[in-house]
Amino acid sequence: MTSASSDISKTRWFFAGMRGLFSLPAIILMISFVGFSAFALESGVSRAEAMFMTAAVWALPAKMILIGTMTSGANLLAIFLAVSLSSIRMMPMVASLVPEMRTGKTPTWVLLFLSHFVAITAWVFAMGTFKDVPREGRVAYFAGFGITLVTINTILVGICYGLVAQFPPIVAALLFFLTPVYFIASIWATGRQSVVKVAFVVGVVAGPVLAVLVPGFDILIAGLGGGTLAYLFDRYVIRRGRRSASAEEQKMAPQAEEVV
């Protein structure tokens, strides 16, 4: 493939990624950002600040934590730590997504730049559609989706900032709540490995319980402890059971051949 045809192919996949703006995950996220506009307005965050948060912080929960800690009067270090700890959850998403789209010729700086656009929406979308995209086009495809989505949401927050003041509070809350409801279902549907679904079940059960027992540390304990428990259960129970079943089938195979 010549350099010119390679560039054309990458451009085509970039625009294909842009069309992902009309996918269900992207549409629901955009609706949720309308709810974020209402939250920012009610919290006293200016239009420009809300737009900057959307472009720079990007993940919706991190922005909610940022505004919540700001309005509570927390100091700068506490705000920094809270947002940083919230964003650490993106690291496994980046670690699982990058190997799916990089090639031997992909510059490291491109992957570092694109990692900014990795959040639950982009991760669910990419992991669900990469199977239909050749590896050589996946970087451009993800760039088209991520860059477009961030840009549109930043503009959307700026446009809706003044309009949402007319919404009843319950409507703004429902708009914002669409995102967690949708992505709870999406994570379960797109989970390819058993450990993902085990961790999901552990989190659903442990989260509410820990919120009552140890409020303030519930997410941290549920994430670290629940994830570790899910890994151990998957490795020593589910996988061991599969290996035992496979070994049993191999033992039975020669006996079946002898009977035949």
Coordinates of C-alpha atoms in Angstrom, one line a residue:
M1 CA 0.0 0.0 0.0
T2 CA 1.4 3.4 -1.0
S3 CA 1.7 6.3 1.4
A4 CA -1.1 8.2 -0.4
S5 CA -3.5 5.3 -0.3
S6 CA -2.7 4.7 3.4
D7 CA -3.5 8.4 4.2
I8 CA -6.8 8.1 2.3
S9 CA -7.6 4.9 4.2
K10 CA -6.9 6.6 7.6
T11 CA -9.0 9.6 6.6
R12 CA -11.8 7.3 5.7
W13 CA -11.7 5.5 9.0
F14 CA -11.4 8.9 10.9
F15 CA -14.7 10.0 9.3
A16 CA -16.2 6.5 10.0
G17 CA -15.3 7.1 13.7
M18 CA -17.0 10.5 13.5
R19 CA -20.2 8.9 12.5
G20 CA -20.2 7.1 15.8
L21 CA -21.5 10.4 17.2
F22 CA -25.0 9.0 16.1
S23 CA -24.5 5.8 18.1
L24 CA -26.6 5.1 21.2
P25 CA -23.7 5.5 23.7
A26 CA -22.7 8.9 22.3
I27 CA -26.3 10.2 22.1
I28 CA -27.0 9.2 25.7
L29 CA -23.8 10.9 26.8
M30 CA -24.7 14.1 25.1
I31 CA -28.1 14.1 26.8
S32 CA -26.3 13.6 30.1
F33 CA -24.0 16.6 29.4
V34 CA -27.2 18.7 29.2
G35 CA -27.9 17.6 32.7
F36 CA -24.3 18.5 33.6
S37 CA -24.9 22.0 32.3
A38 CA -27.7 22.3 34.8
F39 CA -25.6 21.1 37.6
A40 CA -22.8 23.5 36.7
L41 CA -25.2 26.4 36.5
E42 CA -26.7 25.6 39.9
S43 CA -23.3 25.2 41.5
G44 CA -22.2 28.7 40.4
V45 CA -19.7 27.4 37.8
S46 CA -19.5 29.8 34.8
R47 CA -20.2 28.9 31.2
A48 CA -16.5 29.1 30.3
E49 CA -15.4 27.0 33.3
A50 CA -18.0 24.4 32.5
M51 CA -16.8 24.2 28.9
F52 CA -13.1 24.0 30.0
M53 CA -14.0 21.2 32.4
T54 CA -15.7 19.3 29.6
A55 CA -12.7 19.5 27.3
A56 CA -9.9 19.1 29.8
V57 CA -11.3 16.7 32.5
W58 CA -13.7 15.0 30.1
A59 CA -15.0 12.1 32.2
L60 CA -18.4 13.1 33.6
P61 CA -18.0 11.6 37.1
A62 CA -14.7 13.4 37.5
K63 CA -16.3 16.7 36.7
M64 CA -19.0 16.1 39.2
I65 CA -16.5 15.4 41.9
L66 CA -14.5 18.5 40.9
I67 CA -17.5 20.8 41.2
G68 CA -18.7 19.0 44.3
T69 CA -15.4 19.5 46.1
M70 CA -15.1 23.1 44.9
T71 CA -18.5 24.0 46.2
S72 CA -17.9 22.3 49.5
G73 CA -14.9 24.5 50.2
A74 CA -12.2 21.8 50.1
N75 CA -8.6 22.9 49.6
L76 CA -6.8 22.6 46.3
L77 CA -4.8 19.5 47.3
A78 CA -8.0 17.7 48.4
I79 CA -9.7 18.6 45.2
F80 CA -6.7 17.4 43.2
L81 CA -6.5 14.0 45.0
A82 CA -10.3 13.4 44.7
V83 CA -10.3 14.0 41.0
S84 CA -7.1 12.0 40.5
L85 CA -8.4 9.0 42.4
S86 CA -11.6 9.1 40.4
S87 CA -9.7 9.2 37.1
I88 CA -7.4 6.2 38.0
R89 CA -10.3 4.0 37.1
M90 CA -9.6 4.9 33.5
M91 CA -6.2 3.3 33.6
P92 CA -7.5 -0.3 33.1
M93 CA -9.6 0.9 30.2
V94 CA -6.6 2.5 28.5
A95 CA -4.5 -0.6 29.2
S96 CA -7.1 -2.9 27.5
L97 CA -7.9 -0.5 24.6
V98 CA -4.5 0.5 23.4
P99 CA -3.3 -3.1 22.5
E100 CA -6.5 -3.4 20.5
M101 CA -5.7 -0.5 18.2
R102 CA -1.9 0.0 18.1
T103 CA 0.3 -1.3 15.4
G104 CA 4.1 -1.5 15.1
K105 CA 4.1 1.8 13.3
T106 CA 1.9 3.8 15.7
P107 CA 3.8 6.6 17.4
T108 CA 3.7 6.6 21.2
W109 CA 2.7 10.2 21.4
V110 CA -0.4 9.5 19.3
L111 CA -1.5 6.8 21.8
L112 CA -0.7 9.2 24.7
F113 CA -2.8 11.9 23.1
L114 CA -5.7 9.6 22.4
S115 CA -5.7 8.2 25.9
H116 CA -7.2 11.6 27.0
F117 CA -10.4 10.6 25.2
V118 CA -10.7 7.2 26.9
A119 CA -13.7 7.2 29.2
I120 CA -16.5 4.7 29.6
T121 CA -18.4 5.9 26.5
A122 CA -15.4 5.7 24.2
W123 CA -14.3 2.4 25.7
V124 CA -17.7 0.7 25.3
F125 CA -18.1 2.1 21.8
A126 CA -14.5 1.1 20.7
M127 CA -14.5 -2.4 22.2
G128 CA -17.9 -3.1 20.6
T129 CA -17.0 -1.9 17.1
F130 CA -13.2 -2.6 16.7
K131 CA -14.1 -6.1 15.4
D132 CA -15.4 -4.4 12.2
V133 CA -12.4 -2.2 11.8
P134 CA -9.0 -3.4 10.4
R135 CA -6.1 -2.9 12.9
E136 CA -4.4 -0.3 10.6
G137 CA -7.5 1.9 10.8
R138 CA -8.4 1.7 14.5
V139 CA -6.2 4.6 15.7
A140 CA -7.8 6.9 13.1
Y141 CA -11.3 5.4 13.8
F142 CA -11.0 6.0 17.6
A143 CA -9.5 9.5 17.0
G144 CA -12.5 10.4 14.9
F145 CA -14.9 9.3 17.5
G146 CA -13.2 10.6 20.6
I147 CA -12.1 14.0 19.3
T148 CA -15.6 14.6 17.7
L149 CA -17.4 13.6 20.8
V150 CA -15.4 15.8 23.2
T151 CA -15.7 18.8 20.8
I152 CA -19.5 18.4 20.4
N153 CA -20.1 18.0 24.1
T154 CA -18.0 21.0 24.9
I155 CA -20.0 23.1 22.4
L156 CA -23.3 21.5 23.8
V157 CA -22.4 22.5 27.3
G158 CA -21.8 26.1 26.2
I159 CA -25.1 26.2 24.3
C160 CA -27.3 24.5 27.0
Y161 CA -25.8 26.4 29.9
G162 CA -28.4 29.1 29.9
L163 CA -31.2 27.0 28.5
V164 CA -31.3 24.5 31.3
A165 CA -32.2 27.2 33.8
Q166 CA -35.7 26.8 32.4
F167 CA -35.8 23.0 33.1
P168 CA -37.5 21.6 36.2
P169 CA -34.8 20.2 38.6
I170 CA -36.3 16.7 38.2
V171 CA -35.8 16.8 34.4
A172 CA -32.2 17.8 34.7
A173 CA -31.6 15.1 37.2
L174 CA -33.2 12.5 34.9
L175 CA -31.1 13.6 32.0
F176 CA -27.9 13.2 34.0
F177 CA -29.0 9.8 35.4
L178 CA -29.3 8.3 31.9
T179 CA -25.6 7.7 31.7
P180 CA -25.1 5.4 34.6
V181 CA -28.2 3.4 33.8
Y182 CA -27.1 2.9 30.2
F183 CA -23.5 2.0 30.9
I184 CA -24.4 -0.5 33.7
A185 CA -26.2 -2.4 31.0
S186 CA -23.5 -1.8 28.4
I187 CA -20.7 -3.0 30.6
W188 CA -22.5 -6.3 31.2
A189 CA -23.4 -6.7 27.5
T190 CA -19.9 -6.0 26.3
G191 CA -18.0 -8.0 28.9
R192 CA -16.0 -10.6 27.0
Q193 CA -14.3 -12.3 30.0
S194 CA -15.9 -14.0 32.9
V195 CA -13.9 -11.9 35.4
V196 CA -15.6 -8.8 34.1
K197 CA -19.0 -10.1 34.9
V198 CA -17.9 -11.5 38.2
A199 CA -16.5 -8.1 39.2
F200 CA -19.7 -6.4 38.0
V201 CA -21.9 -8.7 40.3
V202 CA -19.5 -8.1 43.2
G203 CA -19.6 -4.4 42.7
V204 CA -23.4 -4.3 42.5
V205 CA -23.8 -6.2 45.7
A206 CA -20.9 -4.7 47.7
G207 CA -21.4 -1.0 46.6
P208 CA -24.7 -0.3 48.4
V209 CA -23.7 -2.4 51.5
L210 CA -20.3 -0.5 51.9
A211 CA -22.0 2.8 51.3
V212 CA -23.9 2.2 54.5
L213 CA -21.1 0.6 56.5
V214 CA -18.2 2.8 55.5
P215 CA -19.5 5.9 53.7
G216 CA -16.7 7.9 52.0
F217 CA -14.6 4.8 51.4
D218 CA -17.2 2.6 49.8
I219 CA -16.1 3.1 46.2
L220 CA -12.4 2.6 47.1
I221 CA -13.0 -0.6 49.0
A222 CA -15.6 -2.0 46.5
G223 CA -13.2 -1.3 43.7
L224 CA -10.0 -2.7 45.1
G225 CA -11.5 -5.4 47.3
G226 CA -14.2 -6.4 44.9
G227 CA -11.9 -6.4 41.9
T228 CA -9.4 -8.6 43.8
L229 CA -12.1 -11.0 44.9
A230 CA -13.5 -11.2 41.4
Y231 CA -10.0 -12.0 40.0
L232 CA -9.4 -14.7 42.6
F233 CA -12.8 -16.3 42.1
D234 CA -12.4 -16.3 38.3
R235 CA -9.0 -17.8 38.4
Y236 CA -9.4 -20.4 41.1
V237 CA -13.0 -21.4 40.6
I238 CA -14.3 -20.6 37.1
R239 CA -11.1 -21.3 35.2
R240 CA -10.2 -24.3 37.3
G241 CA -13.7 -25.7 36.7
R242 CA -13.2 -25.2 32.9
R243 CA -9.9 -26.9 32.9
S244 CA -11.3 -29.8 34.8
A245 CA -14.2 -30.1 32.4
S246 CA -11.8 -29.9 29.4
A247 CA -9.6 -32.6 30.9
E248 CA -12.6 -34.8 31.5
E249 CA -13.7 -34.4 27.9
Q250 CA -10.3 -35.4 26.7
K251 CA -10.4 -38.5 28.8
M252 CA -13.8 -39.5 27.5
A253 CA -12.8 -38.9 23.8
P254 CA -10.6 -42.0 23.4
Q255 CA -13.3 -44.2 25.1
A256 CA -15.9 -42.9 22.7
E257 CA -13.6 -43.7 19.7
E258 CA -13.1 -47.3 21.0
V259 CA -16.9 -47.8 21.3
V260 CA -17.3 -46.6 17.7

